[in-house]
CSV table of C-alpha atoms in Angstrom, one decimal:
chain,number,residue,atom,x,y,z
A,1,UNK,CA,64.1,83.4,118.4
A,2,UNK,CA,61.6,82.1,115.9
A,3,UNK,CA,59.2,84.1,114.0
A,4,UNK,CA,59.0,85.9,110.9
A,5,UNK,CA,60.7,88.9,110.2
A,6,UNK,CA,59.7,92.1,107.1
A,7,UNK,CA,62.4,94.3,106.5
A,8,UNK,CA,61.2,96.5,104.3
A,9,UNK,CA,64.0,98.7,102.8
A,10,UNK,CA,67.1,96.7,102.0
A,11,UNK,CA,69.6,99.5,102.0
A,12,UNK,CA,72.9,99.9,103.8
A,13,UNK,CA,70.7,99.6,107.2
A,14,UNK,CA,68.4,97.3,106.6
A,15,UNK,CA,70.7,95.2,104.9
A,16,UNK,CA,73.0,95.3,108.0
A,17,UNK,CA,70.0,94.6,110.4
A,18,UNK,CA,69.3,91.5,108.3
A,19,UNK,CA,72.9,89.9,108.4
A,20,UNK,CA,72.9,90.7,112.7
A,21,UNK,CA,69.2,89.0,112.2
A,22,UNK,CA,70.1,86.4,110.3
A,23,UNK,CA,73.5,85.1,112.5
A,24,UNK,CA,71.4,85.7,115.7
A,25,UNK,CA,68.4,83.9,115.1
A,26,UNK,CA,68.9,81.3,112.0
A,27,UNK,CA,65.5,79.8,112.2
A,28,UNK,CA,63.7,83.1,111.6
A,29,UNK,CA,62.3,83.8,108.4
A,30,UNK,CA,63.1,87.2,106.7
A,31,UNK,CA,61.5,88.6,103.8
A,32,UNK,CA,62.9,91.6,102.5
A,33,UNK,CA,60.8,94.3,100.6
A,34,UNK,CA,61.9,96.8,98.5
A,35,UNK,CA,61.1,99.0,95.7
A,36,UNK,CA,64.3,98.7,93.3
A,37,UNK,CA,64.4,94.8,92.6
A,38,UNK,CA,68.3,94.5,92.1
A,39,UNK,CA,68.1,95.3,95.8
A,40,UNK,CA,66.0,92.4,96.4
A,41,UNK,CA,68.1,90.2,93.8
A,42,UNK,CA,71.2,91.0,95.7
A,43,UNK,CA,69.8,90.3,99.1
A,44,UNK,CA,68.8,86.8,98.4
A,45,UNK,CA,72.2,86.6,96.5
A,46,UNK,CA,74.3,87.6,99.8
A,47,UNK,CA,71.6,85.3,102.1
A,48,UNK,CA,70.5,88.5,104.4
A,49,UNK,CA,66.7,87.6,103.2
A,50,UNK,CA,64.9,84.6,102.5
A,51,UNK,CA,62.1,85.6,100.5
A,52,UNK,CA,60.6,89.0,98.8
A,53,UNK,CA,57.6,90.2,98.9
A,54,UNK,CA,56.1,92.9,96.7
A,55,UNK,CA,54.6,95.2,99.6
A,56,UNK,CA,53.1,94.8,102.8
A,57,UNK,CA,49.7,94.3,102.2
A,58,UNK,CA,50.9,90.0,101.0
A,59,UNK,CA,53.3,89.6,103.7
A,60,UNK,CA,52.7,91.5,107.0
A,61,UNK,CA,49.7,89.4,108.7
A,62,UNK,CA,52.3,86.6,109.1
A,63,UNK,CA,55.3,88.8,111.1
A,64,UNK,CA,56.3,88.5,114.1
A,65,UNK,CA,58.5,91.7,113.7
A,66,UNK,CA,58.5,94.1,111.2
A,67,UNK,CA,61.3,96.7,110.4
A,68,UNK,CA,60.7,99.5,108.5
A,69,UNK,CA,64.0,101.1,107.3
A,70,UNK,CA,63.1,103.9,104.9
A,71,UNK,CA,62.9,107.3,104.8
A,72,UNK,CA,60.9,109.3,107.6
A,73,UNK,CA,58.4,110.4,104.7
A,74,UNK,CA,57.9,106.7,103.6
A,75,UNK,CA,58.1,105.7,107.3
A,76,UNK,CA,54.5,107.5,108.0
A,77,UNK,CA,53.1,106.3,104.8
A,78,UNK,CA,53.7,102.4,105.9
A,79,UNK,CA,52.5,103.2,109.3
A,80,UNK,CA,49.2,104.4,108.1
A,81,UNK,CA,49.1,101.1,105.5
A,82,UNK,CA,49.7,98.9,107.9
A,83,UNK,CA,47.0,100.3,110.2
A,84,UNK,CA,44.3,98.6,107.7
A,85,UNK,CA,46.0,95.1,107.3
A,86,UNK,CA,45.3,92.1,109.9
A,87,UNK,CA,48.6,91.9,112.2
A,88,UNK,CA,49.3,89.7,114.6
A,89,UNK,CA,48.5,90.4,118.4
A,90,UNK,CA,51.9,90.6,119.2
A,91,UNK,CA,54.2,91.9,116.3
A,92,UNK,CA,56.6,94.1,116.8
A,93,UNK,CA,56.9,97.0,114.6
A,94,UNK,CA,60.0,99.3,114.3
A,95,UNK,CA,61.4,102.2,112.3
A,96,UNK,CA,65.0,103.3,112.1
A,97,UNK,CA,64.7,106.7,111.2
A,98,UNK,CA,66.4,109.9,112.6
A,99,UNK,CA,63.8,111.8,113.9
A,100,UNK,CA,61.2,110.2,116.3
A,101,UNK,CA,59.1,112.4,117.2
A,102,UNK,CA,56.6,113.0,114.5
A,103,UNK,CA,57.0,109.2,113.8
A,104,UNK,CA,55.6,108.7,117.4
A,105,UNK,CA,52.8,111.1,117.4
A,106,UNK,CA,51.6,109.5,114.3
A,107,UNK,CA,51.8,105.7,115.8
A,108,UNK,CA,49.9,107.2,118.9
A,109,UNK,CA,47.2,108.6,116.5
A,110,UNK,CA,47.1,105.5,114.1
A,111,UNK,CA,46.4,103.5,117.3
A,112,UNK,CA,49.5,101.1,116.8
A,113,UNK,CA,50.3,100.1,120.1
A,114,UNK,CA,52.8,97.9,118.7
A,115,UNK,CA,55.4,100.5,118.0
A,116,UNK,CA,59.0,100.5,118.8
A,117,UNK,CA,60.5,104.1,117.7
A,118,UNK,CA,64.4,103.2,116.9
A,119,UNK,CA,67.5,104.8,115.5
A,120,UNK,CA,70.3,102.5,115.2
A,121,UNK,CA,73.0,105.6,115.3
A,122,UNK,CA,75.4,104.0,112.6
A,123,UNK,CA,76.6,104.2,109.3
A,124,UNK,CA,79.7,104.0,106.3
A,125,UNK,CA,80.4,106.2,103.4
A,126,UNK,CA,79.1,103.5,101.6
A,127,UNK,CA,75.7,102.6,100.8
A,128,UNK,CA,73.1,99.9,99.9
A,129,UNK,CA,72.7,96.9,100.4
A,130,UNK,CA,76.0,95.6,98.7
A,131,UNK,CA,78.1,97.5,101.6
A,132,UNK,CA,75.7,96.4,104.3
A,133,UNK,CA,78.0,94.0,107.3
A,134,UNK,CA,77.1,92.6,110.5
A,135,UNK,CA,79.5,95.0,112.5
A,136,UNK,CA,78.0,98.1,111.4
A,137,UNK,CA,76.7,98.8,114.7
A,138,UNK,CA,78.9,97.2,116.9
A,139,UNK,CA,79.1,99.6,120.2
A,140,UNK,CA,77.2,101.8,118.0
A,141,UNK,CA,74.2,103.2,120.5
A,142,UNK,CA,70.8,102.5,118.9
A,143,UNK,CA,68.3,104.8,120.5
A,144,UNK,CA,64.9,103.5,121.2
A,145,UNK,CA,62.0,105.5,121.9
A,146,UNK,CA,59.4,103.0,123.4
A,147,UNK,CA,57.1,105.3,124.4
A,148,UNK,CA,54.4,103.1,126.7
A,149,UNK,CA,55.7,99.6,125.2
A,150,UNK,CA,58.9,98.9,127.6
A,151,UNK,CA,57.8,95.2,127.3
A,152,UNK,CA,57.8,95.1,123.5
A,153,UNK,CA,60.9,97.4,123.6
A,154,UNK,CA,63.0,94.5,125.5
A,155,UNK,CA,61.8,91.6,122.9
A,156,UNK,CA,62.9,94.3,120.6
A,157,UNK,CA,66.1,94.2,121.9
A,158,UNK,CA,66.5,90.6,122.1
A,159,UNK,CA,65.7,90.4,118.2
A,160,UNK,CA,68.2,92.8,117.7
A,161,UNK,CA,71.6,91.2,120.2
A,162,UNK,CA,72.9,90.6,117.1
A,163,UNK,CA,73.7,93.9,115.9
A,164,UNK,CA,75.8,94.1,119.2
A,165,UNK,CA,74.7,97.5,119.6
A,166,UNK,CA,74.3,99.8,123.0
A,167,UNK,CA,70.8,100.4,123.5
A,168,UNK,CA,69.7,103.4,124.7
A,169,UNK,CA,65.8,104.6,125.6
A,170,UNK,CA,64.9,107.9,125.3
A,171,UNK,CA,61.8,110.2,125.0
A,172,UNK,CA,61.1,111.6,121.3
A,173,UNK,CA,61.5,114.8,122.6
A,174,UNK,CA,65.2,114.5,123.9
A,175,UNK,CA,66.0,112.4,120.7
A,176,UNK,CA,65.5,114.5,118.6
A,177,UNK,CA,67.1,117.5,120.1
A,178,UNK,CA,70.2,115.6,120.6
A,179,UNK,CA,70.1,114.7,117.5
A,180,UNK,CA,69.0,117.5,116.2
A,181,UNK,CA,72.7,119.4,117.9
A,182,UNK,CA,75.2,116.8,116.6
A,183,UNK,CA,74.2,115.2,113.6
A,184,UNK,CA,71.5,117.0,111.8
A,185,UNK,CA,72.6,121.1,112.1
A,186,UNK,CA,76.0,119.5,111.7
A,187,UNK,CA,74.7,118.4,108.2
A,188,UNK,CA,73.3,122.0,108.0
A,189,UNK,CA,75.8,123.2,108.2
A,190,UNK,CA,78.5,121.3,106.0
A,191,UNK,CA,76.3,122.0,102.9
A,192,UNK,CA,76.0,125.6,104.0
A,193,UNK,CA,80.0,125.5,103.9
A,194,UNK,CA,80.0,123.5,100.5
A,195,UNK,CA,77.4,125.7,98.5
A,196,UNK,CA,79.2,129.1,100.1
A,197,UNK,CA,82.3,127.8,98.2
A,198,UNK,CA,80.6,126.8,95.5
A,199,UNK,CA,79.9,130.8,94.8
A,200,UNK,CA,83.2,131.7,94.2
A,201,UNK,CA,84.6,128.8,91.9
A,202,UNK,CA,83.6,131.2,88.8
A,203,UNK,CA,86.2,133.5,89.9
A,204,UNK,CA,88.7,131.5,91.4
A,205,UNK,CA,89.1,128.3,88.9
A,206,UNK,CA,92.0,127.1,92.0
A,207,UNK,CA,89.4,126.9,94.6
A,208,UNK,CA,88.4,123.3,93.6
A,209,UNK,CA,91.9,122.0,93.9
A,210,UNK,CA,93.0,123.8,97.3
A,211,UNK,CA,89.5,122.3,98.3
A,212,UNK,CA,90.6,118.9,98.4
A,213,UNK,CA,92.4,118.9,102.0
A,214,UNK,CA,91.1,119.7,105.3
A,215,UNK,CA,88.1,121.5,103.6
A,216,UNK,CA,86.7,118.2,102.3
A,217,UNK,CA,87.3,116.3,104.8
A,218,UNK,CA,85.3,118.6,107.6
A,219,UNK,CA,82.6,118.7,105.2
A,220,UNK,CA,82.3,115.1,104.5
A,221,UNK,CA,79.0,114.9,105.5
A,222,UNK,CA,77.7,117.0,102.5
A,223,UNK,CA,77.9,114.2,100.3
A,224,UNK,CA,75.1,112.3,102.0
A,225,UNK,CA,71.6,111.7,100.3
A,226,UNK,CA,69.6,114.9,99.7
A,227,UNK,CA,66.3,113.0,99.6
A,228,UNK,CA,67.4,111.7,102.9
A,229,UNK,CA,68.2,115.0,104.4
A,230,UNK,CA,65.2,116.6,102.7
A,231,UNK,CA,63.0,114.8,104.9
A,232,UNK,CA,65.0,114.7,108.0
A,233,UNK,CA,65.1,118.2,107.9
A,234,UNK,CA,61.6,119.2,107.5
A,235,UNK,CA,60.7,116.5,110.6
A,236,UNK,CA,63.2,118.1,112.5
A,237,UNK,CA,62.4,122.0,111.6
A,238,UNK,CA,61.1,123.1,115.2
A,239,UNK,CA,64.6,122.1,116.7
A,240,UNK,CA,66.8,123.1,113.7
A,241,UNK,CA,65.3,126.4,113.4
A,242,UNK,CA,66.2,126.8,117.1
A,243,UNK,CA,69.6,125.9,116.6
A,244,UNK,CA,69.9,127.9,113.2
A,245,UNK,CA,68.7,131.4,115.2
A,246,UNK,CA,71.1,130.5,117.9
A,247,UNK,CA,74.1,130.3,115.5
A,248,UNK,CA,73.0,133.2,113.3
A,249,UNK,CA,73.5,135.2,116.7
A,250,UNK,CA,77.0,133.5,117.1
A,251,UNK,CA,78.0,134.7,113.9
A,252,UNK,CA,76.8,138.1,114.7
A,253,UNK,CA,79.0,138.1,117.5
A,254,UNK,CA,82.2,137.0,115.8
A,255,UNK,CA,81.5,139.5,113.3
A,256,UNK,CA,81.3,142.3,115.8
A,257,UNK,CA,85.1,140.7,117.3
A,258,UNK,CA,86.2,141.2,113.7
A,259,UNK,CA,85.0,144.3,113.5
A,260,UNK,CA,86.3,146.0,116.7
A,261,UNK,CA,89.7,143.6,116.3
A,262,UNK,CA,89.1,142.0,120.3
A,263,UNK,CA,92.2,139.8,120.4
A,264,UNK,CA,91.2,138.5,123.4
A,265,UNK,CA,87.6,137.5,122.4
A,266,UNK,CA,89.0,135.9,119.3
A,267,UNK,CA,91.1,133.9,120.8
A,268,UNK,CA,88.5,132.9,123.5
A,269,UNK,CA,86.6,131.8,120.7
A,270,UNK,CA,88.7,129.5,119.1
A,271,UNK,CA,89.9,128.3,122.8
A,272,UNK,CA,86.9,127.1,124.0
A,273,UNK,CA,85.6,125.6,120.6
A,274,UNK,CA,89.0,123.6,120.8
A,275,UNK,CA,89.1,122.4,124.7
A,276,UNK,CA,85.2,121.1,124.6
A,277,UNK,CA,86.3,119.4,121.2
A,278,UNK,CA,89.1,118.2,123.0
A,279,UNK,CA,87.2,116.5,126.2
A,280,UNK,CA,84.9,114.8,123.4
A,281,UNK,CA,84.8,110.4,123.9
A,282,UNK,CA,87.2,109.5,121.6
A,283,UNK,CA,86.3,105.8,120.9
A,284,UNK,CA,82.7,106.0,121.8
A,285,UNK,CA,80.7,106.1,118.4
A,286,UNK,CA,78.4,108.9,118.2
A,287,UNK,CA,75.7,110.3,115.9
A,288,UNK,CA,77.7,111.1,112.5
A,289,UNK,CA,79.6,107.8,111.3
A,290,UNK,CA,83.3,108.1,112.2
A,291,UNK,CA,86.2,107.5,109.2
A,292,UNK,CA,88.7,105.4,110.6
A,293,UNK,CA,91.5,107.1,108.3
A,294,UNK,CA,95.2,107.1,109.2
A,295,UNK,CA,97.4,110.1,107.6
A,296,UNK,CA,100.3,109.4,106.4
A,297,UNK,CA,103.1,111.7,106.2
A,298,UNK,CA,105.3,110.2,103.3
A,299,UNK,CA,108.4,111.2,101.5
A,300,UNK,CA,108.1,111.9,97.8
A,301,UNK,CA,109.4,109.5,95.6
A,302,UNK,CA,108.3,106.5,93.3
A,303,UNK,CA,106.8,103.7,94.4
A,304,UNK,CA,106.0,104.8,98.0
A,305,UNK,CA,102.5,104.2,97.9
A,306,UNK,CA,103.1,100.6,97.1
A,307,UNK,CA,105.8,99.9,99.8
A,308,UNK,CA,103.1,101.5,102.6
A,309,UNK,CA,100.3,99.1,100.9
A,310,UNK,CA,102.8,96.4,100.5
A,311,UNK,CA,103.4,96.3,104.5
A,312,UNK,CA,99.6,96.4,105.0
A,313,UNK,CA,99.0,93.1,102.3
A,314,UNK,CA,101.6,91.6,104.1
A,315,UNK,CA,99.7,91.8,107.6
A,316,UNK,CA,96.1,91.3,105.9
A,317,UNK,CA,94.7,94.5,106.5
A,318,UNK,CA,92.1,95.6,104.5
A,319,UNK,CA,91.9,99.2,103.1
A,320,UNK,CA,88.7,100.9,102.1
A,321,UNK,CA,90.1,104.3,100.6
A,322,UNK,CA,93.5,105.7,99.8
A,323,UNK,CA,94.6,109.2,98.0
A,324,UNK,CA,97.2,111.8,98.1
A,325,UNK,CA,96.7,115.2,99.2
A,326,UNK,CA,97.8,118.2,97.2
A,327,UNK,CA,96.2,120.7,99.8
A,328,UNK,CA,98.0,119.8,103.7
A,329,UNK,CA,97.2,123.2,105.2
A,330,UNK,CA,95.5,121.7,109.2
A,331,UNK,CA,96.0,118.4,107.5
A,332,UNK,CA,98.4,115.9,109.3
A,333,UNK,CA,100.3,113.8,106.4
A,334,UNK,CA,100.7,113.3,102.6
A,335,UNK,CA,98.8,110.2,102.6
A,336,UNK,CA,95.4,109.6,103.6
A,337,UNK,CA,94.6,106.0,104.4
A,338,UNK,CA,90.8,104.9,105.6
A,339,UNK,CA,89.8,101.3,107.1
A,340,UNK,CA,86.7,100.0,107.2
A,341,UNK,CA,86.8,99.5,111.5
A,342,UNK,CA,89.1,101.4,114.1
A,343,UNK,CA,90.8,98.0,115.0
A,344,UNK,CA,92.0,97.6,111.4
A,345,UNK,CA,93.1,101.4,111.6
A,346,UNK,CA,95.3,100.2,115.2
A,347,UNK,CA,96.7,97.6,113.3
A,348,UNK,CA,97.8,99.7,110.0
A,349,UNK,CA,99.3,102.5,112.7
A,350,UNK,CA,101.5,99.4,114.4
A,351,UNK,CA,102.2,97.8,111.1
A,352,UNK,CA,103.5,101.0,109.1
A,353,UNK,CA,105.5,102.0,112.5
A,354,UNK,CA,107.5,99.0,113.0
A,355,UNK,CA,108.5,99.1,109.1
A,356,UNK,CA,108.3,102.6,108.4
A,357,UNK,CA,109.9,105.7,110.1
A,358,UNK,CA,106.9,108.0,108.6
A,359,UNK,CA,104.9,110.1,110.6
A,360,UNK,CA,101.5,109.1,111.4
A,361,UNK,CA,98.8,110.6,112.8
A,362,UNK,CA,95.0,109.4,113.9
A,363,UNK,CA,92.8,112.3,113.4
């Protein structure tokens, strides 16, 4: 497709939808915006954008499709900019936020029938631009809420082929309330977990170090931008106070098992949780980014951690993270090993088993 294209926000995301832009449609013109200018530096460095521009009000009356890939809050401020600038009749304009339905009240109320809600459901434990790669949403789904523009929606689409994503329509409504279940309260609830611990490190100086297993792994997600959260959260409240009331009353209830010692119940509790976990898609990507990790359970003795690396070099396969744990309690080997993509991770788990008698395990 030809056209121009504004990305304005040249983080991890928009970065990413500029390389799948860039390899799908090379005679498109992309023009990046953002407000830190190493960001803008870097992305004409790595060729994801072909110009800059310093904001929208110089570039957008030439686009053909405009991106915006910032934070909600910023989100509704470029929507109500862009409302006063001369567009073309048939631009396409797109978000990538989390929450959608605030976003599309606002477009409705601005009068910008050119809006494509989106949420490309992706991401790394990287980020900015620097870590941004065409396959970040490979068979990722990318949730678009086209509200009354189903045509635009499908050019939207065909921009976007590149990113080799599943796309997925929905209403703002259901969006966000699925989103709301298994990425946001999940996010909730990690820092919850994180500052609860963060109470007792005073008096227990240990707690830090024992921390370092299972318990920061299943709260992984607490390390994610506050500023981010901040405003995914208040977008989000109606739902999220919903789901906060309903757990508050599940934690009642497991009190109250505690309290009266129900074996039965107890164990119920713990059944359930671990048979709908069970019947979860295993390879299907879903709303929190997965870690591809491999666990490694290694004998201790010198120069182990090379000979495991050593067999990965020799097969070219690339590693993104690797440490010991101290802490194994729940955890499933010595060594922790993460790979940028599951297929590298199927690879490492072939290569370390036809060299290696170790113990591995895919979480």
């Amino acid at each position: 497709m030809r056209g121009n294209v504004i990305i304005v926000g040249l983080g991890l995301i928009g970065g990413s939808l500029g390389i799948c832009l860039k390899k799908a449609h090379p005679e498109a013109k992309i023009v990046g915006i953002d407000t830190n200018p190493e960001h803008i530096q870097l992305a004409k460095v790595l060729g994801i954008i072909d110009e800059s521009a310093n904001d929208l009000t110089e570039s957008a009356s030439d686009a053909d499709l405009i991106i915006l890939s910032t934070p909600v809050q910023q989100t509704e401020k470029l929507l109500r900019l862009l409302t006063g600038l001369p567009l073309k009749e048939n631009v396409i304009i797109t978000d990538t936020g989390s929450t959608k339905e605030k976003i599309m009240i606002l477009a409705e109320q601005l009068n910008i029938n050119s809006f494509v809600g989106g949420h490309p459901m992706a991401g790394s434990h990287k980020s900015g631009v620097a870590a941004a790669k065409d396959i970040l949403f490979e068979n990722a789904f990318y949730l678009l809420t086209p509200g009354g523009n189903k045509e635009k929606a499908e050019i939207l689409k065909d921009w976007l082929i590149g990113t080799k994503a599943q796309f997925v329509e929905t209403t703002p409504s259901e969006h966000d309330k699925m989103t709301g279940i298994i990425s946001h309260f999940p996010h909730l609830i990690a820092s919850s977990l994180v500052r609860e611990a963060e109470k007792f490190q005073g008096e227990l100086p240990l707690l830090s170090r024992l921390a370092a297993g299972g318990f920061r792994d299943i709260t992984r997600i607490a390390s994610s931008s506050p500023e981010m959260w901040r405003d995914i959260t208040l977008h989000n409240d109606r739902n999220l106070i919903d789901l906060l009331e309903g757990w508050k009353l599940e934690m009642e209830h497991l009190i109250d098992l505690l309290r009266k010692q129900n074996e039965e119940e107890v164990f119920e509790f713990f059944q359930s949780a671990k048979q709908f976990r069970d019947e979860l898609p295993v390879r299907t990507r879903g709303a929190i980014p997965a870690f591809h990790d491999l666990y490694v359970d290694v004998p201790d003795y010198p120069g182990v951690i090379s000979e495991v690396t050593g067999y990965l070099a020799e097969d070219r396969i690339s590693i993104t993270n690797i440490r010991i744990l101290e802490t194994r309690e729940d955890i499933y080997g010595v060594l922790v090993i993460s790979f940028q993509t599951e297929e590298d991770r199927e690879r490492a788990q072939t290569c370390l088993q036809s060299h290696t008698d170790y113990d591995l395990f895919i979480p």
